[in-house]
N, CA and C atoms as an extended XYZ file, in Angstrom:
435
Properties=species:S:1:pos:R:3:atomname:S:1:resname:S:1:resid:I:1 pbc="F F F"
N        32.350      -18.756       -5.947 N   UNK     1
C        32.678      -20.107       -6.340 CA  UNK     1
C        31.874      -20.468       -7.569 C   UNK     1
N        32.506      -20.981       -8.595 N   UNK     2
C        31.827      -21.315       -9.839 CA  UNK     2
C        31.419      -22.776       -9.835 C   UNK     2
N        30.244      -23.038      -10.340 N   UNK     3
C        29.773      -24.410      -10.484 CA  UNK     3
C        30.399      -25.016      -11.723 C   UNK     3
N        30.222      -26.324      -11.873 N   UNK     4
C        30.842      -27.008      -13.009 CA  UNK     4
C        30.284      -26.550      -14.348 C   UNK     4
N        29.058      -25.983      -14.351 N   UNK     5
C        28.480      -25.519      -15.617 CA  UNK     5
C        28.825      -24.070      -15.926 C   UNK     5
N        29.677      -23.444      -15.098 N   UNK     6
C        30.114      -22.082      -15.381 CA  UNK     6
C        29.327      -21.014      -14.649 C   UNK     6
N        28.277      -21.395      -13.886 N   UNK     7
C        27.534      -20.390      -13.140 CA  UNK     7
C        28.222      -20.148      -11.815 C   UNK     7
N        28.010      -18.968      -11.258 N   UNK     8
C        28.606      -18.640       -9.962 CA  UNK     8
C        27.668      -19.095       -8.856 C   UNK     8
N        28.168      -19.093       -7.629 N   UNK     9
C        27.340      -19.481       -6.489 CA  UNK     9
C        26.139      -18.545       -6.363 C   UNK     9
N        26.350      -17.241       -6.609 N   UNK    10
C        25.243      -16.280       -6.531 CA  UNK    10
C        24.184      -16.597       -7.571 C   UNK    10
N        24.616      -16.988       -8.764 N   UNK    11
C        23.650      -17.318       -9.813 CA  UNK    11
C        22.862      -18.567       -9.445 C   UNK    11
N        23.531      -19.553       -8.856 N   UNK    12
C        22.828      -20.750       -8.430 CA  UNK    12
C        21.817      -20.413       -7.348 C   UNK    12
N        22.208      -19.560       -6.410 N   UNK    13
C        21.353      -19.211       -5.289 CA  UNK    13
C        20.087      -18.491       -5.749 C   UNK    13
N        20.243      -17.534       -6.669 N   UNK    14
C        19.077      -16.734       -7.052 CA  UNK    14
C        18.345      -17.287       -8.270 C   UNK    14
N        18.661      -18.461       -8.684 N   UNK    15
C        17.888      -19.083       -9.749 CA  UNK    15
C        18.547      -19.048      -11.100 C   UNK    15
N        19.781      -18.618      -11.201 N   UNK    16
C        20.463      -18.656      -12.483 CA  UNK    16
C        20.986      -17.315      -12.900 C   UNK    16
N        21.638      -17.292      -14.048 N   UNK    17
C        22.205      -16.044      -14.529 CA  UNK    17
C        21.119      -15.042      -14.870 C   UNK    17
N        21.496      -13.783      -14.813 N   UNK    18
C        20.547      -12.717      -15.136 CA  UNK    18
C        20.091      -12.845      -16.570 C   UNK    18
N        18.833      -12.480      -16.805 N   UNK    19
C        18.304      -12.512      -18.163 CA  UNK    19
C        19.060      -11.524      -19.023 C   UNK    19
N        19.282      -11.877      -20.274 N   UNK    20
C        20.015      -11.015      -21.188 CA  UNK    20
C        19.156      -10.683      -22.386 C   UNK    20
N        19.444       -9.538      -22.966 N   UNK    21
C        18.818       -9.166      -24.225 CA  UNK    21
C        19.450       -9.996      -25.332 C   UNK    21
N        18.912       -9.913      -26.525 N   UNK    22
C        19.404      -10.711      -27.641 CA  UNK    22
C        20.869      -10.434      -27.954 C   UNK    22
N        21.337       -9.216      -27.662 N   UNK    23
C        22.728       -8.869      -27.962 CA  UNK    23
C        23.682       -9.256      -26.840 C   UNK    23
N        23.180       -9.938      -25.798 N   UNK    24
C        24.033      -10.407      -24.723 CA  UNK    24
C        24.166       -9.448      -23.562 C   UNK    24
N        23.614       -8.237      -23.666 N   UNK    25
C        23.685       -7.282      -22.563 CA  UNK    25
C        22.595       -7.639      -21.555 C   UNK    25
N        22.792       -7.318      -20.288 N   UNK    26
C        21.764       -7.627      -19.301 CA  UNK    26
C        20.436       -6.965      -19.675 C   UNK    26
N        19.351       -7.702      -19.486 N   UNK    27
C        18.034       -7.170      -19.814 CA  UNK    27
C        17.625       -6.155      -18.762 C   UNK    27
N        17.023       -5.056      -19.201 N   UNK    28
C        16.549       -4.047      -18.263 CA  UNK    28
C        15.236       -4.524      -17.655 C   UNK    28
N        14.811       -3.850      -16.592 N   UNK    29
C        13.541       -4.189      -15.961 CA  UNK    29
C        12.402       -4.035      -16.958 C   UNK    29
N        12.475       -3.000      -17.819 N   UNK    30
C        11.432       -2.807      -18.829 CA  UNK    30
C        11.360       -3.995      -19.778 C   UNK    30
N        12.520       -4.524      -20.193 N   UNK    31
C        12.548       -5.678      -21.082 CA  UNK    31
C        11.900       -6.879      -20.407 C   UNK    31
N        12.250       -7.094      -19.140 N   UNK    32
C        11.700       -8.246      -18.416 CA  UNK    32
C        10.201       -8.086      -18.224 C   UNK    32
N         9.730       -6.869      -17.970 N   UNK    33
C         8.304       -6.654      -17.759 CA  UNK    33
C         7.491       -6.868      -19.029 C   UNK    33
N         8.113       -6.701      -20.184 N   UNK    34
C         7.415       -6.834      -21.455 CA  UNK    34
C         7.483       -8.250      -22.027 C   UNK    34
N         8.300       -9.111      -21.449 N   UNK    35
C         8.483      -10.458      -21.981 CA  UNK    35
C         7.389      -11.374      -21.467 C   UNK    35
N         6.699      -12.053      -22.378 N   UNK    36
C         5.623      -12.959      -22.004 CA  UNK    36
C         6.152      -14.235      -21.374 C   UNK    36
N         5.754      -14.491      -20.132 N   UNK    37
C         6.227      -15.683      -19.436 CA  UNK    37
C         5.105      -16.482      -18.791 C   UNK    37
N         3.943      -15.881      -18.565 N   UNK    38
C         2.870      -16.550      -17.842 CA  UNK    38
C         1.855      -17.166      -18.804 C   UNK    38
N         1.479      -18.409      -18.541 N   UNK    39
C         0.389      -19.046      -19.292 CA  UNK    39
C        -0.916      -18.373      -18.888 C   UNK    39
N        -1.930      -18.545      -19.695 N   UNK    40
C        -3.206      -17.874      -19.425 CA  UNK    40
C        -3.791      -18.305      -18.086 C   UNK    40
N        -3.607      -19.570      -17.701 N   UNK    41
C        -4.151      -20.033      -16.422 CA  UNK    41
C        -3.484      -19.313      -15.253 C   UNK    41
N        -2.182      -19.115      -15.352 N   UNK    42
C        -1.444      -18.418      -14.295 CA  UNK    42
C        -1.826      -16.944      -14.291 C   UNK    42
N        -1.899      -16.334      -15.462 N   UNK    43
C        -2.278      -14.925      -15.560 CA  UNK    43
C        -3.663      -14.705      -14.963 C   UNK    43
N        -4.595      -15.582      -15.272 N   UNK    44
C        -5.957      -15.456      -14.740 CA  UNK    44
C        -5.955      -15.536      -13.223 C   UNK    44
N        -5.186      -16.466      -12.682 N   UNK    45
C        -5.112      -16.601      -11.230 CA  UNK    45
C        -4.459      -15.381      -10.593 C   UNK    45
N        -3.392      -14.877      -11.212 N   UNK    46
C        -2.675      -13.736      -10.637 CA  UNK    46
C        -3.509      -12.456      -10.613 C   UNK    46
N        -4.369      -12.281      -11.609 N   UNK    47
C        -5.173      -11.051      -11.651 CA  UNK    47
C        -6.588      -11.256      -11.114 C   UNK    47
N        -6.963      -12.492      -10.830 N   UNK    48
C        -8.267      -12.742      -10.233 CA  UNK    48
C        -9.423      -12.671      -11.202 C   UNK    48
N        -9.235      -13.199      -12.390 N   UNK    49
C       -10.320      -13.252      -13.369 CA  UNK    49
C       -10.287      -14.609      -14.054 C   UNK    49
N       -11.244      -14.844      -14.903 N   UNK    50
C       -11.309      -16.116      -15.608 CA  UNK    50
C       -10.549      -16.091      -16.929 C   UNK    50
N       -10.153      -17.266      -17.364 N   UNK    51
C        -9.442      -17.386      -18.634 CA  UNK    51
C       -10.306      -16.915      -19.799 C   UNK    51
N       -11.604      -17.210      -19.755 N   UNK    52
C       -12.490      -16.779      -20.839 CA  UNK    52
C       -12.567      -15.251      -20.900 C   UNK    52
N       -12.540      -14.616      -19.739 N   UNK    53
C       -12.538      -13.146      -19.731 CA  UNK    53
C       -11.293      -12.618      -20.434 C   UNK    53
N       -10.148      -13.214      -20.127 N   UNK    54
C        -8.890      -12.761      -20.742 CA  UNK    54
C        -8.937      -12.977      -22.248 C   UNK    54
N        -9.468      -14.100      -22.687 N   UNK    55
C        -9.598      -14.349      -24.133 CA  UNK    55
C       -10.504      -13.300      -24.779 C   UNK    55
N       -11.579      -12.943      -24.073 N   UNK    56
C       -12.478      -11.911      -24.607 CA  UNK    56
C       -11.761      -10.563      -24.688 C   UNK    56
N       -10.974      -10.219      -23.673 N   UNK    57
C       -10.228       -8.962      -23.701 CA  UNK    57
C        -9.278       -8.941      -24.891 C   UNK    57
N        -8.693      -10.100      -25.200 N   UNK    58
C        -7.807      -10.175      -26.363 CA  UNK    58
C        -8.602       -9.970      -27.649 C   UNK    58
N        -9.760      -10.609      -27.751 N   UNK    59
C       -10.594      -10.436      -28.951 CA  UNK    59
C       -11.003       -8.977      -29.151 C   UNK    59
N       -11.207       -8.263      -28.057 N   UNK    60
C       -11.605       -6.851      -28.126 CA  UNK    60
C       -10.411       -5.924      -28.314 C   UNK    60
N        -9.195       -6.477      -28.326 N   UNK    61
C        -8.004       -5.661      -28.548 CA  UNK    61
C        -7.499       -4.947      -27.314 C   UNK    61
N        -7.901       -5.397      -26.133 N   UNK    62
C        -7.482       -4.743      -24.898 CA  UNK    62
C        -6.110       -5.217      -24.436 C   UNK    62
N        -5.741       -6.421      -24.798 N   UNK    63
C        -4.447       -6.982      -24.418 CA  UNK    63
C        -3.987       -7.879      -25.568 C   UNK    63
N        -2.685       -7.865      -25.823 N   UNK    64
C        -2.123       -8.686      -26.890 CA  UNK    64
C        -0.928       -9.454      -26.340 C   UNK    64
N        -1.173      -10.685      -25.891 N   UNK    65
C        -0.069      -11.452      -25.307 CA  UNK    65
C         0.903      -11.929      -26.378 C   UNK    65
N         2.122      -12.236      -25.933 N   UNK    66
C         3.071      -12.895      -26.825 CA  UNK    66
C         2.534      -14.288      -27.119 C   UNK    66
N         3.060      -14.901      -28.151 N   UNK    67
C         2.680      -16.280      -28.486 CA  UNK    67
C         3.936      -17.110      -28.669 C   UNK    67
N         3.869      -18.349      -28.229 N   UNK    68
C         4.965      -19.275      -28.478 CA  UNK    68
C         4.886      -19.704      -29.938 C   UNK    68
N         5.903      -20.420      -30.411 N   UNK    69
C         5.876      -20.928      -31.784 CA  UNK    69
C         4.656      -21.805      -32.022 C   UNK    69
N         4.196      -22.471      -30.983 N   UNK    70
C         3.017      -23.325      -31.092 CA  UNK    70
C         1.702      -22.592      -30.920 C   UNK    70
N         1.752      -21.277      -30.661 N   UNK    71
C         0.539      -20.475      -30.554 CA  UNK    71
C         0.010      -20.282      -29.144 C   UNK    71
N         0.706      -20.791      -28.139 N   UNK    72
C         0.264      -20.632      -26.758 CA  UNK    72
C         0.469      -19.197      -26.299 C   UNK    72
N        -0.556      -18.661      -25.664 N   UNK    73
C        -0.458      -17.294      -25.147 CA  UNK    73
C         0.543      -17.244      -23.997 C   UNK    73
N         1.335      -16.171      -23.966 N   UNK    74
C         2.265      -15.920      -22.865 CA  UNK    74
C         2.100      -14.467      -22.435 C   UNK    74
N         1.735      -14.275      -21.179 N   UNK    75
C         1.456      -12.942      -20.656 CA  UNK    75
C         2.655      -12.404      -19.885 C   UNK    75
N         2.918      -11.129      -20.060 N   UNK    76
C         4.041      -10.454      -19.402 CA  UNK    76
C         3.545       -9.717      -18.159 C   UNK    76
N         4.489       -9.188      -17.386 N   UNK    77
C         4.125       -8.338      -16.248 CA  UNK    77
C         3.324       -7.125      -16.727 C   UNK    77
N         3.712       -6.565      -17.871 N   UNK    78
C         2.962       -5.428      -18.434 CA  UNK    78
C         1.527       -5.846      -18.753 C   UNK    78
N         1.364       -7.051      -19.323 N   UNK    79
C         0.019       -7.553      -19.627 CA  UNK    79
C        -0.797       -7.720      -18.346 C   UNK    79
N        -0.156       -8.235      -17.291 N   UNK    80
C        -0.859       -8.409      -16.017 CA  UNK    80
C        -1.302       -7.060      -15.461 C   UNK    80
N        -0.468       -6.042      -15.608 N   UNK    81
C        -0.831       -4.691      -15.164 CA  UNK    81
C        -2.056       -4.205      -15.932 C   UNK    81
N        -2.050       -4.438      -17.236 N   UNK    82
C        -3.199       -4.046      -18.062 CA  UNK    82
C        -4.447       -4.812      -17.656 C   UNK    82
N        -4.312       -6.116      -17.426 N   UNK    83
C        -5.472       -6.925      -17.017 CA  UNK    83
C        -6.033       -6.438      -15.676 C   UNK    83
N        -5.158       -6.068      -14.758 N   UNK    84
C        -5.626       -5.534      -13.474 CA  UNK    84
C        -6.350       -4.201      -13.677 C   UNK    84
N        -5.818       -3.373      -14.563 N   UNK    85
C        -6.455       -2.084      -14.851 CA  UNK    85
C        -7.828       -2.303      -15.477 C   UNK    85
N        -7.935       -3.288      -16.362 N   UNK    86
C        -9.232       -3.624      -16.968 CA  UNK    86
C       -10.223       -3.996      -15.875 C   UNK    86
N        -9.784       -4.811      -14.929 N   UNK    87
C       -10.657       -5.212      -13.834 CA  UNK    87
C       -11.160       -4.028      -13.023 C   UNK    87
N       -10.267       -3.090      -12.740 N   UNK    88
C       -10.648       -1.890      -11.977 CA  UNK    88
C       -11.687       -1.089      -12.759 C   UNK    88
N       -11.440       -0.892      -14.044 N   UNK    89
C       -12.368       -0.108      -14.862 CA  UNK    89
C       -13.726       -0.786      -14.984 C   UNK    89
N       -13.723       -2.107      -15.117 N   UNK    90
C       -14.991       -2.838      -15.163 CA  UNK    90
C       -15.737       -2.707      -13.841 C   UNK    90
N       -15.001       -2.793      -12.733 N   UNK    91
C       -15.622       -2.638      -11.414 CA  UNK    91
C       -16.215       -1.249      -11.235 C   UNK    91
N       -15.653       -0.258      -11.922 N   UNK    92
C       -16.167        1.108      -11.840 CA  UNK    92
C       -17.373        1.326      -12.748 C   UNK    92
N       -17.766        0.289      -13.495 N   UNK    93
C       -18.985        0.364      -14.274 CA  UNK    93
C       -18.814        0.566      -15.769 C   UNK    93
N       -17.582        0.615      -16.259 N   UNK    94
C       -17.383        0.775      -17.694 CA  UNK    94
C       -17.638       -0.550      -18.402 C   UNK    94
N       -18.096       -0.450      -19.644 N   UNK    95
C       -18.177       -1.650      -20.473 CA  UNK    95
C       -16.853       -1.806      -21.217 C   UNK    95
N       -16.696       -2.872      -21.990 N   UNK    96
C       -15.406       -3.128      -22.641 CA  UNK    96
C       -15.045       -2.054      -23.658 C   UNK    96
N       -16.035       -1.483      -24.327 N   UNK    97
C       -15.743       -0.397      -25.266 CA  UNK    97
C       -15.191        0.822      -24.510 C   UNK    97
N       -15.788        1.126      -23.358 N   UNK    98
C       -15.301        2.226      -22.536 CA  UNK    98
C       -13.915        1.946      -21.988 C   UNK    98
N       -13.680        0.689      -21.582 N   UNK    99
C       -12.364        0.306      -21.078 CA  UNK    99
C       -11.312        0.506      -22.154 C   UNK    99
N       -11.645        0.097      -23.378 N   UNK   100
C       -10.692        0.251      -24.485 CA  UNK   100
C       -10.353        1.722      -24.694 C   UNK   100
N       -11.358        2.581      -24.651 N   UNK   101
C       -11.115        4.012      -24.845 CA  UNK   101
C       -10.230        4.569      -23.731 C   UNK   101
N       -10.505        4.177      -22.495 N   UNK   102
C        -9.709        4.663      -21.361 CA  UNK   102
C        -8.266        4.204      -21.503 C   UNK   102
N        -8.055        2.923      -21.827 N   UNK   103
C        -6.695        2.401      -21.980 CA  UNK   103
C        -5.944        3.138      -23.086 C   UNK   103
N        -6.637        3.395      -24.207 N   UNK   104
C        -5.995        4.118      -25.310 CA  UNK   104
C        -5.648        5.546      -24.897 C   UNK   104
N        -6.565        6.210      -24.203 N   UNK   105
C        -6.306        7.580      -23.760 CA  UNK   105
C        -5.187        7.637      -22.724 C   UNK   105
N        -5.145        6.648      -21.830 N   UNK   106
C        -4.066        6.609      -20.841 CA  UNK   106
C        -2.713        6.396      -21.516 C   UNK   106
N        -2.687        5.526      -22.528 N   UNK   107
C        -1.432        5.293      -23.257 CA  UNK   107
C        -1.011        6.556      -23.999 C   UNK   107
N        -1.972        7.226      -24.623 N   UNK   108
C        -1.672        8.474      -25.325 CA  UNK   108
C        -1.171        9.533      -24.345 C   UNK   108
N        -1.790        9.604      -23.185 N   UNK   109
C        -1.387       10.569      -22.170 CA  UNK   109
C         0.040       10.299      -21.698 C   UNK   109
N         0.385        9.017      -21.502 N   UNK   110
C         1.759        8.685      -21.104 CA  UNK   110
C         2.747        9.130      -22.178 C   UNK   110
N         2.393        8.907      -23.447 N   UNK   111
C         3.267        9.327      -24.540 CA  UNK   111
C         3.432       10.830      -24.591 C   UNK   111
N         2.334       11.551      -24.407 N   UNK   112
C         2.402       13.013      -24.419 CA  UNK   112
C         3.210       13.537      -23.236 C   UNK   112
N         3.047       12.918      -22.082 N   UNK   113
C         3.812       13.346      -20.902 CA  UNK   113
C         5.301       13.117      -21.137 C   UNK   113
N         5.640       11.994      -21.751 N   UNK   114
C         7.050       11.716      -22.058 CA  UNK   114
C         7.587       12.733      -23.063 C   UNK   114
N         6.806       13.029      -24.091 N   UNK   115
C         7.213       14.046      -25.068 CA  UNK   115
C         7.393       15.398      -24.389 C   UNK   115
N         6.490       15.730      -23.480 N   UNK   116
C         6.566       17.009      -22.782 CA  UNK   116
C         7.844       17.099      -21.956 C   UNK   116
N         8.207       16.010      -21.272 N   UNK   117
C         9.451       16.015      -20.497 CA  UNK   117
C        10.641       16.276      -21.415 C   UNK   117
N        10.636       15.678      -22.596 N   UNK   118
C        11.710       15.913      -23.550 CA  UNK   118
C        11.746       17.357      -24.024 C   UNK   118
N        10.574       17.919      -24.270 N   UNK   119
C        10.498       19.306      -24.726 CA  UNK   119
C        10.939       20.278      -23.634 C   UNK   119
N        10.627       19.984      -22.393 N   UNK   120
C        11.071       20.842      -21.288 CA  UNK   120
C        12.594       20.861      -21.245 C   UNK   120
N        13.197       19.703      -21.405 N   UNK   121
C        14.664       19.639      -21.430 CA  UNK   121
C        15.241       20.406      -22.605 C   UNK   121
N        14.632       20.225      -23.777 N   UNK   122
C        15.087       20.958      -24.963 CA  UNK   122
C        14.956       22.462      -24.751 C   UNK   122
N        13.828       22.885      -24.166 N   UNK   123
C        13.585       24.303      -23.917 CA  UNK   123
C        14.640       24.866      -22.969 C   UNK   123
N        14.992       24.106      -21.937 N   UNK   124
C        16.016       24.538      -20.983 CA  UNK   124
C        17.345       24.755      -21.704 C   UNK   124
N        17.690       23.823      -22.572 N   UNK   125
C        18.943       23.944      -23.326 CA  UNK   125
C        18.909       25.154      -24.257 C   UNK   125
N        17.789       25.358      -24.921 N   UNK   126
C        17.672       26.495      -25.833 CA  UNK   126
C        17.767       27.825      -25.088 C   UNK   126
N        17.162       27.892      -23.902 N   UNK   127
C        17.262       29.121      -23.114 CA  UNK   127
C        18.704       29.395      -22.713 C   UNK   127
N        19.426       28.349      -22.326 N   UNK   128
C        20.832       28.528      -21.952 CA  UNK   128
C        21.637       28.989      -23.166 C   UNK   128
N        21.376       28.369      -24.326 N   UNK   129
C        22.063       28.787      -25.551 CA  UNK   129
C        21.733       30.243      -25.885 C   UNK   129
N        20.471       30.613      -25.722 N   UNK   130
C        20.030       31.970      -26.017 CA  UNK   130
C        20.741       32.979      -25.110 C   UNK   130
N        20.868       32.658      -23.818 N   UNK   131
C        21.586       33.559      -22.904 CA  UNK   131
C        23.041       33.726      -23.345 C   UNK   131
N        23.643       32.616      -23.725 N   UNK   132
C        25.031       32.679      -24.181 CA  UNK   132
C        25.165       33.509      -25.447 C   UNK   132
N        24.242       33.360      -26.381 N   UNK   133
C        24.284       34.128      -27.625 CA  UNK   133
C        24.077       35.620      -27.363 C   UNK   133
N        23.194       35.946      -26.430 N   UNK   134
C        22.980       37.359      -26.093 CA  UNK   134
C        24.242       37.982      -25.516 C   UNK   134
N        24.929       37.228      -24.646 N   UNK   135
C        26.188       37.734      -24.086 CA  UNK   135
C        27.215       37.937      -25.185 C   UNK   135
N        27.300       36.966      -26.101 N   UNK   136
C        28.249       37.086      -27.214 CA  UNK   136
C        27.911       38.297      -28.077 C   UNK   136
N        26.639       38.513      -28.328 N   UNK   137
C        26.206       39.642      -29.140 CA  UNK   137
C        26.548       40.968      -28.453 C   UNK   137
N        26.327       41.053      -27.161 N   UNK   138
C        26.666       42.275      -26.419 CA  UNK   138
C        28.147       42.551      -26.504 C   UNK   138
N        28.972       41.510      -26.329 N   UNK   139
C        30.418       41.696      -26.409 CA  UNK   139
C        30.814       42.134      -27.805 C   UNK   139
N        30.206       41.553      -28.813 N   UNK   140
C        30.543       41.908      -30.195 CA  UNK   140
C        30.173       43.349      -30.513 C   UNK   140
N        29.105       43.817      -29.910 N   UNK   141
C        28.660       45.184      -30.141 CA  UNK   141
C        29.454       46.179      -29.275 C   UNK   141
N        30.176       45.670      -28.302 N   UNK   142
C        30.912       46.539      -27.421 CA  UNK   142
C        30.086       46.993      -26.229 C   UNK   142
N        28.954       46.326      -26.000 N   UNK   143
C        28.091       46.665      -24.867 CA  UNK   143
C        28.553       45.870      -23.651 C   UNK   143
N        29.603       46.272      -23.011 N   UNK   144
C        30.137       45.533      -21.877 CA  UNK   144
C        29.379       45.912      -20.593 C   UNK   144
N        28.096       45.957      -20.683 N   UNK   145
C        27.280       46.374      -19.542 CA  UNK   145
C        27.156       45.305      -18.505 C   UNK   145
């Protein structure tokens, strides 16, 4: 059943239409996780730290929240994950410089792991192509072994 504003009953029930990307396609979970929606006070409460701590983490380059046109910080789910990770690392005894290094190395490691997955797929394809070429070469040579 559609409401007078064009939304369906399901959209009304779950809080509205699904979020969309700028081109009108439904936003993926990754897009939603990267979009800044939480004010600093909410982010601080959700991760269990103080607002001043979060501001300091930003000054040190550990987190970079989105900003509204007026300059208000907006934190995303990804930012909250990073803030929680910072808290864990601090609890383990690292200082902010050490935390920054760990976060950078973890990000680099994720990138390398993703590249490796791509290379494994490429290697699999190349091996299949190589087997096919060897068979073609044998047939061309008359080696019907």
